Amino acid sequence: LTRERYPVRRLPFAQVSEDDLAALERIVPGRVITDPEELEAPNVDWLRTVRGSSKVLLRPRTSQEVAHILRYCHERNLAVSPQGGNTGMVGGSVPVFDEIILSTTLMNQVMSFHDVSGVLVCQAGCILEELGRYVEERGFLMPLDLGAKGSCHIGGNVATNAGGLRFLRYGSLRGTVLGLEVVLADGTILNCLTSLRKDNTGYDLKQLFIGSEGTLGVITAVSILCPPKPSAVNVAFLGCPGFAEVLQTFSTCRQKLGEILSAFEFMDAECMKLVELHLRLASPVRAPEPLGVLQLLARAVLTLGRPCCLRSPCLLPLPESPFYVLIETSGSGAGHDAEKLSDFLEQVLGSGLVTDGTLATDQRRIKMLWSLRERITEALSRDGYVYKYDLSLPVERLYDLVSDLRARLGPRAKHVVGYGHLGDGNLHLNVTAEAFDVSLLGALEPYVYEWTARQRGSVSAEHGLGFKKRDVLCYSKPPEALQLMQQLKALLDPKGILNPYKTLPARA
Ligand code: FAD
Ligand code: MLT
Ligand code: ZN
């Protein structure tokens, strides 16, 4: 499928010889993997849409080992594909041909944490969820969160400039990452692992590597600013009758919740159906759960006689809502936050913007509500072949493309769904089919990209370009920017050994 879907020719890199294996074994003794069975998984991407044929995977433990590996590969003209948790959505983390896989799995040590500043310094292979636990035990929070947290590495997060579920509150990694250590293609260690909030000494080189998807250097360590852990968290999962109401709920939310708003995610009814069908997760507005204080409060709002039913447990089968929004508040005063939330709910229920929903204040139910949103990706992957689009669009046009495509594709698609980080103007448009079909692809592309470009949107909001999207960069960046990117690549990696065939379009 890889070759059929993405025609590409192997560049003239050297092939790994027995002598190379012996030399690499001296650099990382016992951590040169050549067993075909062990190499199976790291050669295939999370979505199972691309497959490489690497015969060697290396597991360094230190930056010095990474430096030795790259110095050797640079001299020998051997191509290298850096890999973290292999959860990337654009085929960037797996080799295309026989590139050596450089895995950060064993680079998983926390180096320091300062409990006044909240600055965490750690190796690139630390798993996001484990870092989350580590800083939470100390009263802090990782500034990013995503559905893949159980597998993705912080180095992979930085390399992709991952957005995720906390972007609305804590912003981009471009702001929260304070410093990086990176090994360049020739093995030079670039130590910019500062923990300073302010540092205007020359160009901010770390920014070059954030979002560079392993094409400019291998990130070996990260210094990141963690915010204090909020003591009061609430999650509301609400049904809206239309997308216009979703937008108005968002506006109301910003006005009424202000600084305590920490996430605003959305999903359509089709997503909910898939989550129920493939993961057996019940819609929370139908689940018989005991009432919490906020739920009672919400119910009280309801009993004012409005024609809506925000209730839990819901005793009657509820009509499905066409859209659902997940709203999270994070603050430091439970009473203050509850007051704001009830004021908000009163308004959206009273005006009919929200017609259904449930609330959670305890950890278990909060997690349960979040999993409905976080696990859409998994549900989709069980539905068949997934055509994935990750777009930045003006928020008021965000859903138009989904409706438009549903009509355009008709029964050719199994499902056309829209979900994503509405608060960040980020739509995840996904289309499923029983199997990959070239004619369906023809109906989707370049249509989706042209539509996005007309809105001056981005064809990759947060997933990057990797292998699968590198040829669509031109829809979001002018030729001059592309040229400068090629020049930077040539400067930092003159032999092009780092993650070849990724991010930048193939030269004409
Ligand atoms: P990998 O997949 O291993 O690699 C990704 C890219 O980074 C590759 O190009 C690789 O070569 C490069 N790379 C990895 N490590 C390094 C390193 N140390 N140095 C240099 N380059 C490196 N993404 C979002 O942005 N937001 C989301 O909300 C989100 N949710 C997701 C939910 C699910 C269920 C899944 C499966 C994926 C999701 N993703 C999301 C995509 C993915 O998890 C992110 O892109 C993540 O940051 C990748 O991290 P990783 O460690 O798995 O990297
Ligand atoms: C998400 O927000 O769920 C992720 O970016 C993954 C996806 O797009 O499916
Ligand atoms: Zn996302």
Coordinates of C-alpha atoms and ligand atoms in Angstrom, one line a residue:
L1 CA 0.0 0.0 0.0
T2 CA 2.8 2.4 0.9
R3 CA 4.3 2.3 -2.6
E4 CA 0.9 2.4 -4.4
R5 CA -0.4 5.3 -2.4
Y6 CA 2.8 7.3 -2.0
P7 CA 5.1 6.7 -5.0
V8 CA 8.7 7.4 -3.8
R9 CA 12.2 6.3 -4.8
R10 CA 14.9 5.3 -2.4
L11 CA 17.7 7.9 -2.2
P12 CA 21.3 6.7 -2.6
F13 CA 22.1 6.1 1.0
A14 CA 24.5 3.3 2.0
Q15 CA 23.0 0.0 3.2
V16 CA 23.7 -1.4 6.6
S17 CA 26.6 -3.9 6.4
E18 CA 27.9 -6.5 8.9
D19 CA 30.7 -4.1 9.7
D20 CA 28.2 -1.4 10.4
L21 CA 26.3 -3.7 12.8
A22 CA 29.5 -4.5 14.6
A23 CA 30.4 -0.8 14.9
L24 CA 26.9 0.1 16.2
E25 CA 27.1 -2.8 18.7
R26 CA 30.2 -1.1 20.1
I27 CA 28.3 2.2 20.5
V28 CA 25.2 0.7 22.1
P29 CA 26.2 -2.8 23.3
G30 CA 23.2 -5.2 23.4
R31 CA 20.9 -2.6 22.1
V32 CA 21.1 -3.1 18.4
I33 CA 17.9 -4.9 17.4
T34 CA 17.9 -7.0 14.2
D35 CA 15.3 -9.6 15.1
P36 CA 12.6 -9.4 12.4
E37 CA 9.8 -10.1 14.8
E38 CA 10.9 -7.3 17.1
L39 CA 11.2 -5.0 14.1
E40 CA 7.7 -5.6 12.9
A41 CA 5.9 -3.1 15.1
P42 CA 8.4 -0.2 14.8
N43 CA 8.2 -0.5 11.0
V44 CA 4.4 0.2 11.0
D45 CA 2.7 3.4 11.9
W46 CA -0.1 3.6 14.5
L47 CA -2.8 3.9 11.9
R48 CA -1.4 1.0 10.0
T49 CA -1.3 2.9 6.8
V50 CA 2.5 2.9 6.0
R51 CA 5.2 0.3 6.5
G52 CA 8.9 0.5 6.3
S53 CA 11.5 -2.2 5.9
S54 CA 14.2 -1.3 8.4
K55 CA 16.4 -4.1 9.5
V56 CA 18.0 -2.3 12.4
L57 CA 16.7 -0.5 15.5
L58 CA 19.0 1.2 18.0
R59 CA 18.1 1.9 21.6
P60 CA 20.6 4.5 23.0
R61 CA 20.4 5.6 26.6
T62 CA 22.3 8.8 26.6
S63 CA 22.9 11.9 24.4
Q64 CA 26.5 10.8 24.0
E65 CA 25.4 7.5 22.5
V66 CA 23.0 9.3 20.1
A67 CA 25.9 11.6 19.2
H68 CA 28.2 8.6 18.4
I69 CA 25.4 6.9 16.4
L70 CA 24.8 10.0 14.3
R71 CA 28.5 10.7 13.8
Y72 CA 28.9 7.2 12.5
C73 CA 25.8 7.2 10.3
H74 CA 26.8 10.6 8.9
E75 CA 30.3 9.4 7.9
R76 CA 28.9 6.2 6.4
N77 CA 25.9 8.0 4.7
L78 CA 23.4 5.8 6.5
A79 CA 19.8 7.2 6.8
V80 CA 18.2 7.4 10.2
S81 CA 14.6 7.6 11.3
P82 CA 14.1 8.9 14.9
Q83 CA 11.2 7.3 16.7
G84 CA 9.5 8.0 20.0
G85 CA 6.2 6.4 20.9
N86 CA 5.2 5.8 17.3
T87 CA 1.8 7.4 17.7
G88 CA 2.2 10.0 15.0
M89 CA -0.7 10.4 12.6
V90 CA 1.3 11.3 9.4
G91 CA 3.7 8.4 8.9
G92 CA 6.7 10.4 10.1
S93 CA 8.0 8.0 12.7
V94 CA 8.4 4.9 10.6
P95 CA 11.1 4.3 8.0
V96 CA 10.1 4.5 4.4
F97 CA 12.8 2.1 3.1
D98 CA 15.6 0.6 5.2
E99 CA 16.5 3.6 7.4
I100 CA 17.9 2.8 10.8
I101 CA 15.3 3.3 13.5
L102 CA 16.7 5.4 16.4
S103 CA 14.3 4.8 19.3
T104 CA 14.2 6.9 22.4
T105 CA 12.5 4.2 24.5
L106 CA 15.4 3.9 26.9
M107 CA 16.0 7.6 27.3
N108 CA 13.4 7.9 30.0
Q109 CA 15.0 9.6 32.9
V110 CA 13.8 12.7 34.7
M111 CA 16.9 14.9 35.1
S112 CA 15.5 17.6 37.5
F113 CA 12.3 19.2 38.7
H114 CA 12.1 22.5 40.5
D115 CA 9.1 22.8 42.7
V116 CA 9.1 26.6 42.9
S117 CA 9.4 27.4 39.2
G118 CA 7.7 24.2 38.0
V119 CA 10.5 23.6 35.4
L120 CA 10.9 19.9 34.5
V121 CA 14.1 18.7 32.7
C122 CA 14.0 15.2 31.3
Q123 CA 15.2 12.9 28.6
A124 CA 13.3 12.8 25.3
G125 CA 12.0 9.3 25.7
C126 CA 9.9 9.9 28.9
I127 CA 6.3 8.9 28.3
L128 CA 4.0 11.8 28.6
E129 CA 1.6 10.1 31.0
E130 CA 4.4 9.1 33.3
L131 CA 5.7 12.7 33.4
G132 CA 2.2 13.8 34.2
R133 CA 2.1 11.5 37.2
Y134 CA 5.5 12.6 38.3
V135 CA 4.7 16.3 38.3
E136 CA 1.2 15.9 39.7
E137 CA 2.7 14.2 42.7
R138 CA 4.6 17.4 43.2
G139 CA 1.5 19.7 42.7
F140 CA 2.1 20.5 39.1
L141 CA 0.6 19.6 35.7
M142 CA 2.1 18.9 32.3
P143 CA 1.1 21.8 30.0
L144 CA 0.0 19.3 27.3
D145 CA -2.2 16.3 27.2
L146 CA -3.4 14.0 24.4
G147 CA -5.2 10.8 23.8
A148 CA -1.9 9.0 23.1
K149 CA -0.4 10.0 26.4
G150 CA 0.1 6.4 27.5
S151 CA 2.6 5.8 24.7
C152 CA 3.9 9.1 23.2
H153 CA 7.3 10.5 24.3
I154 CA 7.9 14.0 25.3
G155 CA 10.6 14.2 22.6
G156 CA 8.1 13.1 20.0
N157 CA 5.6 15.7 21.3
V158 CA 8.2 18.4 20.9
A159 CA 9.3 17.1 17.5
T160 CA 5.7 17.3 16.2
N161 CA 4.8 20.4 18.2
A162 CA 1.8 18.5 19.4
G163 CA -1.2 20.6 20.3
G164 CA -3.8 18.4 22.1
L165 CA -6.3 18.9 24.8
R166 CA -4.7 21.6 27.0
F167 CA -3.7 24.0 24.2
L168 CA -6.5 26.3 24.9
R169 CA -5.3 27.0 28.4
Y170 CA -1.5 26.5 28.3
G171 CA -0.7 27.3 24.7
S172 CA 1.8 25.9 22.3
L173 CA 5.0 24.0 23.2
R174 CA 6.6 26.9 21.4
G175 CA 5.9 28.8 24.6
T176 CA 6.2 26.1 27.3
V177 CA 9.4 24.5 26.1
L178 CA 12.2 26.5 27.7
G179 CA 15.1 24.6 26.3
L180 CA 16.3 21.6 24.3
E181 CA 19.3 19.4 23.9
V182 CA 19.6 18.3 20.3
V183 CA 22.0 16.1 18.5
L184 CA 22.7 17.3 15.0
A185 CA 23.0 15.1 11.9
D186 CA 26.9 15.1 12.1
G187 CA 26.8 14.1 15.8
T188 CA 27.3 17.6 17.3
I189 CA 25.5 18.0 20.6
L190 CA 23.7 21.3 20.7
N191 CA 23.1 22.1 24.4
C192 CA 20.4 24.7 24.7
L193 CA 18.8 23.0 27.7
T194 CA 18.2 26.3 29.6
S195 CA 15.4 26.7 32.1
L196 CA 15.1 30.4 31.8
R197 CA 11.8 32.1 31.1
K198 CA 13.4 35.0 29.4
D199 CA 16.5 34.8 27.1
N200 CA 16.9 37.1 24.2
T201 CA 20.5 36.3 23.4
G202 CA 20.5 35.8 19.7
Y203 CA 18.2 33.6 17.6
D204 CA 16.0 31.2 19.5
L205 CA 17.4 28.0 18.0
K206 CA 15.2 25.6 19.9
Q207 CA 12.3 26.8 17.9
L208 CA 13.9 25.3 14.7
F209 CA 13.6 21.9 16.2
I210 CA 10.1 22.2 17.7
G211 CA 7.9 20.8 15.0
S212 CA 10.8 19.7 12.8
E213 CA 9.7 16.1 12.9
G214 CA 13.1 14.5 13.2
T215 CA 14.4 16.1 10.0
L216 CA 16.8 18.7 11.5
G217 CA 18.2 16.9 14.6
V218 CA 17.4 14.3 17.3
I219 CA 15.9 15.9 20.4
T220 CA 17.6 14.2 23.4
A221 CA 16.4 16.3 26.4
V222 CA 13.6 18.8 27.1
S223 CA 13.2 21.6 29.6
I224 CA 9.5 22.4 30.0
L225 CA 7.5 24.7 32.2
C226 CA 4.7 23.0 34.2
P227 CA 1.8 25.1 35.6
P228 CA 0.5 24.4 39.1
K229 CA -2.1 21.7 39.3
P230 CA -5.6 23.2 39.6
S231 CA -7.4 22.1 42.7
A232 CA -10.9 22.3 41.2
V233 CA -11.7 20.7 37.9
N234 CA -15.2 20.2 36.4
V235 CA -16.2 18.7 33.1
A236 CA -19.5 19.3 31.4
F237 CA -20.5 17.1 28.4
L238 CA -23.3 18.9 26.7
G239 CA -25.5 18.2 23.6
C240 CA -26.2 21.0 21.2
P241 CA -29.0 21.1 18.5
G242 CA -26.8 22.5 15.7
F243 CA -23.3 23.8 14.9
A244 CA -24.5 27.4 15.2
E245 CA -25.4 26.6 18.8
V246 CA -22.0 25.0 19.4
L247 CA -20.4 28.3 18.3
Q248 CA -22.7 30.3 20.5
T249 CA -22.1 28.0 23.4
F250 CA -18.3 28.6 22.9
S251 CA -18.8 32.4 22.9
T252 CA -21.0 32.2 26.1
C253 CA -18.4 30.0 27.7
R254 CA -15.6 32.4 27.1
Q255 CA -17.7 35.3 28.5
K256 CA -19.1 33.4 31.5
L257 CA -16.3 31.1 32.5
G258 CA -13.4 33.5 31.6
E259 CA -10.1 32.4 33.1
I260 CA -11.3 29.1 34.5
L261 CA -12.1 27.7 31.0
S262 CA -9.4 25.1 30.2
A263 CA -10.8 23.0 27.3
F264 CA -13.5 23.3 24.7
E265 CA -13.7 20.2 22.5
F266 CA -16.4 19.1 20.1
M267 CA -17.6 16.0 18.4
D268 CA -20.6 15.3 16.1
A269 CA -23.3 12.6 16.6
E270 CA -21.5 10.3 14.1
C271 CA -18.4 10.2 16.3
M272 CA -20.5 9.4 19.3
K273 CA -22.1 6.5 17.3
L274 CA -18.7 5.1 16.4
V275 CA -17.4 5.4 20.0
E276 CA -20.5 3.5 21.2
L277 CA -20.3 0.9 18.4
H278 CA -16.6 0.1 18.5
L279 CA -15.6 0.8 22.1
R280 CA -18.8 0.1 23.8
L281 CA -18.6 3.4 25.6
A282 CA -22.1 4.5 26.6
S283 CA -23.3 8.0 25.9
P284 CA -23.0 9.8 29.2
V285 CA -26.4 11.5 28.8
R286 CA -28.0 8.1 29.0
A287 CA -25.9 6.5 31.7
P288 CA -27.6 5.9 35.0
E289 CA -25.2 7.7 37.4
P290 CA -25.7 9.1 40.9
L291 CA -26.3 12.8 40.9
G292 CA -23.5 15.1 42.0
V293 CA -23.9 18.6 43.5
L294 CA -23.4 20.3 40.2
Q295 CA -25.7 17.9 38.5
L296 CA -28.4 18.7 41.1
L297 CA -27.6 22.3 40.4
A298 CA -28.0 21.8 36.7
R299 CA -31.2 19.9 37.3
A300 CA -32.5 22.8 39.4
V301 CA -31.9 25.0 36.5
L302 CA -33.9 22.6 34.4
T303 CA -36.8 22.4 36.7
L304 CA -37.4 26.1 36.1
G305 CA -39.6 24.5 33.3
R306 CA -37.3 24.9 30.3
P307 CA -37.9 22.6 27.4
C308 CA -34.6 20.8 27.8
C309 CA -33.3 17.9 29.8
L310 CA -29.9 18.3 31.4
R311 CA -30.2 15.3 33.7
S312 CA -28.3 12.4 35.0
P313 CA -29.5 9.7 35.4
C314 CA -31.7 10.1 32.4
L315 CA -34.7 7.8 32.8
L316 CA -36.2 8.3 29.3
P317 CA -34.4 7.5 26.1
L318 CA -33.1 10.8 24.9
P319 CA -33.1 12.0 21.4
E320 CA -29.5 12.1 20.1
S321 CA -27.9 15.5 19.9
P322 CA -26.4 16.3 16.6
F323 CA -23.3 17.8 18.4
Y324 CA -21.6 17.4 21.7
V325 CA -19.2 19.7 23.4
L326 CA -16.8 18.8 26.3
I327 CA -16.1 21.8 28.4
E328 CA -13.5 21.7 31.2
T329 CA -12.9 24.3 33.9
S330 CA -9.8 24.3 36.0
G331 CA -9.4 26.7 38.9
S332 CA -8.4 27.1 42.5
G333 CA -11.7 27.6 44.2
A334 CA -14.4 24.9 43.9
G335 CA -17.2 27.2 45.1
H336 CA -16.2 30.1 42.8
D337 CA -16.0 27.7 39.8
A338 CA -19.3 26.0 40.6
E339 CA -21.0 29.4 40.7
K340 CA -19.6 30.5 37.4
L341 CA -20.5 27.1 35.8
S342 CA -24.1 27.2 37.0
D343 CA -24.4 30.8 35.7
F344 CA -23.1 29.6 32.4
L345 CA -25.4 26.5 32.3
E346 CA -28.4 28.6 33.2
Q347 CA -27.7 30.8 30.3
V348 CA -27.1 28.1 27.7
L349 CA -30.0 26.0 28.9
G350 CA -32.3 28.9 29.1
S351 CA -31.6 30.0 25.6
G352 CA -31.8 26.5 24.1
L353 CA -28.1 26.5 23.0
V354 CA -27.7 23.3 25.0
T355 CA -30.4 20.7 25.1
D356 CA -28.9 17.8 26.9
G357 CA -25.9 17.0 29.0
T358 CA -24.1 15.8 32.2
L359 CA -21.5 17.2 34.6
A360 CA -18.6 15.6 36.5
T361 CA -16.5 16.8 39.4
D362 CA -15.0 13.6 40.6
Q363 CA -11.9 12.1 39.0
R364 CA -13.5 8.9 37.8
R365 CA -16.4 10.5 36.0
I366 CA -14.2 13.3 34.6
K367 CA -11.9 10.6 33.1
M368 CA -14.9 8.7 31.7
L369 CA -16.2 11.9 30.0
W370 CA -12.8 12.7 28.6
S371 CA -12.4 9.2 27.2
L372 CA -15.4 9.7 25.0
R373 CA -13.5 12.5 23.2
E374 CA -10.0 11.1 23.5
R375 CA -10.9 7.7 22.1
I376 CA -12.6 8.8 18.9
T377 CA -9.3 8.1 17.1
E378 CA -9.3 4.6 18.3
A379 CA -13.0 4.1 17.3
L380 CA -12.3 5.4 13.8
S381 CA -9.4 3.1 13.3
R382 CA -11.6 0.1 14.1
D383 CA -14.2 1.3 11.5
G384 CA -12.0 0.7 8.5
Y385 CA -9.4 2.6 6.4
V386 CA -9.3 6.2 7.7
Y387 CA -8.6 9.2 5.6
K388 CA -7.4 11.7 8.1
Y389 CA -7.4 15.5 7.9
D390 CA -6.2 17.9 10.6
L391 CA -7.1 21.4 9.6
S392 CA -7.0 24.9 11.1
L393 CA -10.0 26.9 9.9
P394 CA -11.9 30.0 10.8
V395 CA -14.0 28.7 13.6
E396 CA -17.3 29.9 12.1
R397 CA -16.6 27.8 8.9
L398 CA -15.2 24.8 10.8
Y399 CA -18.1 22.4 10.2
D400 CA -19.1 23.5 6.7
L401 CA -16.4 21.3 5.1
V402 CA -17.8 18.2 7.0
S403 CA -21.3 18.8 5.8
D404 CA -20.1 19.6 2.3
L405 CA -18.0 16.4 2.1
R406 CA -20.9 14.2 3.4
A407 CA -23.0 15.4 0.5
R408 CA -20.1 15.1 -2.0
L409 CA -19.1 11.6 -1.1
G410 CA -22.5 10.1 -0.5
P411 CA -22.5 6.3 0.1
R412 CA -18.9 6.0 -1.1
A413 CA -17.8 6.8 2.4
K414 CA -18.7 4.7 5.4
H415 CA -18.6 7.6 7.8
V416 CA -17.6 11.3 7.5
V417 CA -17.0 12.8 10.9
G418 CA -15.9 16.0 12.5
Y419 CA -14.5 16.5 15.9
G420 CA -11.6 18.4 17.4
H421 CA -10.2 21.3 19.4
L422 CA -12.9 23.8 18.6
G423 CA -11.5 26.3 21.1
D424 CA -8.3 26.3 19.0
G425 CA -10.0 26.5 15.6
N426 CA -8.7 22.9 14.9
L427 CA -11.0 20.5 13.0
H428 CA -10.3 16.8 12.7
L429 CA -12.1 15.7 9.6
N430 CA -12.0 11.9 9.2
V431 CA -13.6 9.8 6.5
T432 CA -13.8 6.0 6.8
A433 CA -14.2 3.3 4.2
E434 CA -14.0 -0.5 4.2
A435 CA -10.7 -0.3 2.5
F436 CA -8.3 2.1 0.8
D437 CA -9.9 3.3 -2.4
V438 CA -8.1 5.4 -5.0
S439 CA -11.3 6.9 -6.4
L440 CA -12.5 8.0 -2.9
L441 CA -9.1 9.6 -2.4
G442 CA -9.5 11.4 -5.7
A443 CA -12.8 12.8 -4.4
L444 CA -11.1 14.0 -1.2
E445 CA -7.9 15.4 -2.5
P446 CA -7.0 18.0 -3.5
Y447 CA -10.6 19.2 -2.8
V448 CA -10.1 19.3 1.0
Y449 CA -6.7 21.1 0.7
E450 CA -8.1 23.6 -1.9
W451 CA -11.1 24.3 0.4
T452 CA -8.8 24.9 3.3
A453 CA -6.4 27.1 1.3
R454 CA -9.4 29.3 0.2
Q455 CA -10.1 29.9 3.9
R456 CA -6.4 30.7 4.5
G457 CA -6.4 27.7 6.8
S458 CA -3.7 25.2 7.6
V459 CA -3.5 21.7 6.1
S460 CA -1.8 20.5 9.2
A461 CA -2.9 22.2 12.4
E462 CA -1.1 19.9 14.9
H463 CA 0.0 16.5 13.4
G464 CA 2.7 17.8 11.2
L465 CA 3.4 16.6 7.6
G466 CA 5.6 13.5 8.1
F467 CA 5.6 11.2 5.1
K468 CA 2.0 11.3 4.2
K469 CA 1.4 15.0 4.0
R470 CA 4.7 16.5 2.8
D471 CA 3.5 17.2 -0.7
V472 CA 0.6 19.5 0.6
L473 CA 2.8 21.9 2.4
C474 CA 2.4 24.3 -0.5
Y475 CA -1.3 24.8 0.3
S476 CA -0.4 26.6 3.5
K477 CA 3.1 28.1 2.9
P478 CA 4.4 30.4 0.0
P479 CA 7.2 29.1 -2.3
E480 CA 9.7 31.5 -0.5
A481 CA 9.0 29.8 2.8
L482 CA 9.4 26.4 1.3
Q483 CA 12.7 27.4 -0.3
L484 CA 14.0 28.7 3.0
M485 CA 13.0 25.5 4.7
Q486 CA 15.0 23.5 2.1
Q487 CA 18.0 25.7 2.7
L488 CA 17.8 25.2 6.5
K489 CA 17.6 21.5 6.0
A490 CA 20.6 21.6 3.7
L491 CA 22.5 23.6 6.2
L492 CA 21.8 21.4 9.2
D493 CA 21.8 18.0 7.5
P494 CA 23.8 18.4 4.2
K495 CA 23.7 14.7 3.5
G496 CA 19.9 14.5 4.2
I497 CA 20.3 11.4 6.4
L498 CA 17.8 12.5 9.1
N499 CA 14.3 11.3 8.4
P500 CA 14.5 11.4 4.6
Y501 CA 11.3 11.5 2.6
K502 CA 9.6 13.4 5.5
T503 CA 8.1 16.9 6.0
L504 CA 9.6 18.7 3.0
P505 CA 8.3 17.9 -0.5
A506 CA 10.5 15.9 -2.8
R507 CA 12.6 18.2 -4.9
A508 CA 11.3 18.5 -8.5
Ligands
FAD1 P1 6.5 9.4 17.0 O1 5.2 9.1 16.5 O2 7.4 8.3 17.4 O3 7.2 10.4 16.0 C1 6.6 11.5 15.5 C2 7.6 12.4 14.7 O4 8.6 12.9 15.5 C3 8.4 11.6 13.7 O5 8.6 12.4 12.5 C4 9.7 11.2 14.4 O6 10.7 11.0 13.5 C5 9.9 12.5 15.2 N1 10.5 12.2 16.5 C6 10.1 11.4 17.5 N2 11.0 11.5 18.6 C7 11.9 12.4 18.2 C8 13.1 12.9 18.8 N3 13.4 12.6 20.1 N4 13.9 13.8 18.1 C9 13.5 14.2 16.9 N5 12.5 13.7 16.2 C10 11.7 12.8 16.9 N6 -1.4 14.9 18.2 C11 -1.7 16.1 18.6 O7 -1.0 17.1 18.2 N7 -2.8 16.4 19.4 C12 -3.6 15.4 19.8 O8 -4.6 15.7 20.5 C13 -3.2 14.0 19.5 N8 -4.0 13.0 19.9 C14 -3.7 11.7 19.6 C15 -4.5 10.7 20.0 C16 -4.2 9.4 19.6 C17 -5.1 8.3 20.2 C18 -3.1 9.1 18.8 C19 -2.7 7.7 18.4 C20 -2.3 10.2 18.3 C21 -2.6 11.5 18.7 N9 -1.8 12.6 18.3 C22 -2.1 13.8 18.7 C23 -0.6 12.3 17.4 C24 0.7 11.9 18.2 O9 0.4 11.3 19.4 C25 1.6 13.1 18.4 O10 2.0 13.6 17.2 C26 2.7 12.8 19.3 O11 3.3 14.1 19.7 C27 3.8 11.9 18.7 O12 4.7 11.5 19.8 P2 5.5 10.1 19.6 O13 6.5 10.0 20.7 O14 4.6 9.0 19.4 O15 6.3 10.4 18.3
MLT2 C1 -7.3 14.1 18.6 O1 -7.5 15.3 18.8 O2 -8.0 13.2 19.0 C2 -6.0 13.7 17.9 O3 -5.4 14.8 17.3 C3 -6.0 12.5 17.0 C4 -6.9 12.5 15.8 O4 -6.9 13.5 15.1 O5 -7.7 11.6 15.6
ZN3 ZN -6.2 16.6 18.0

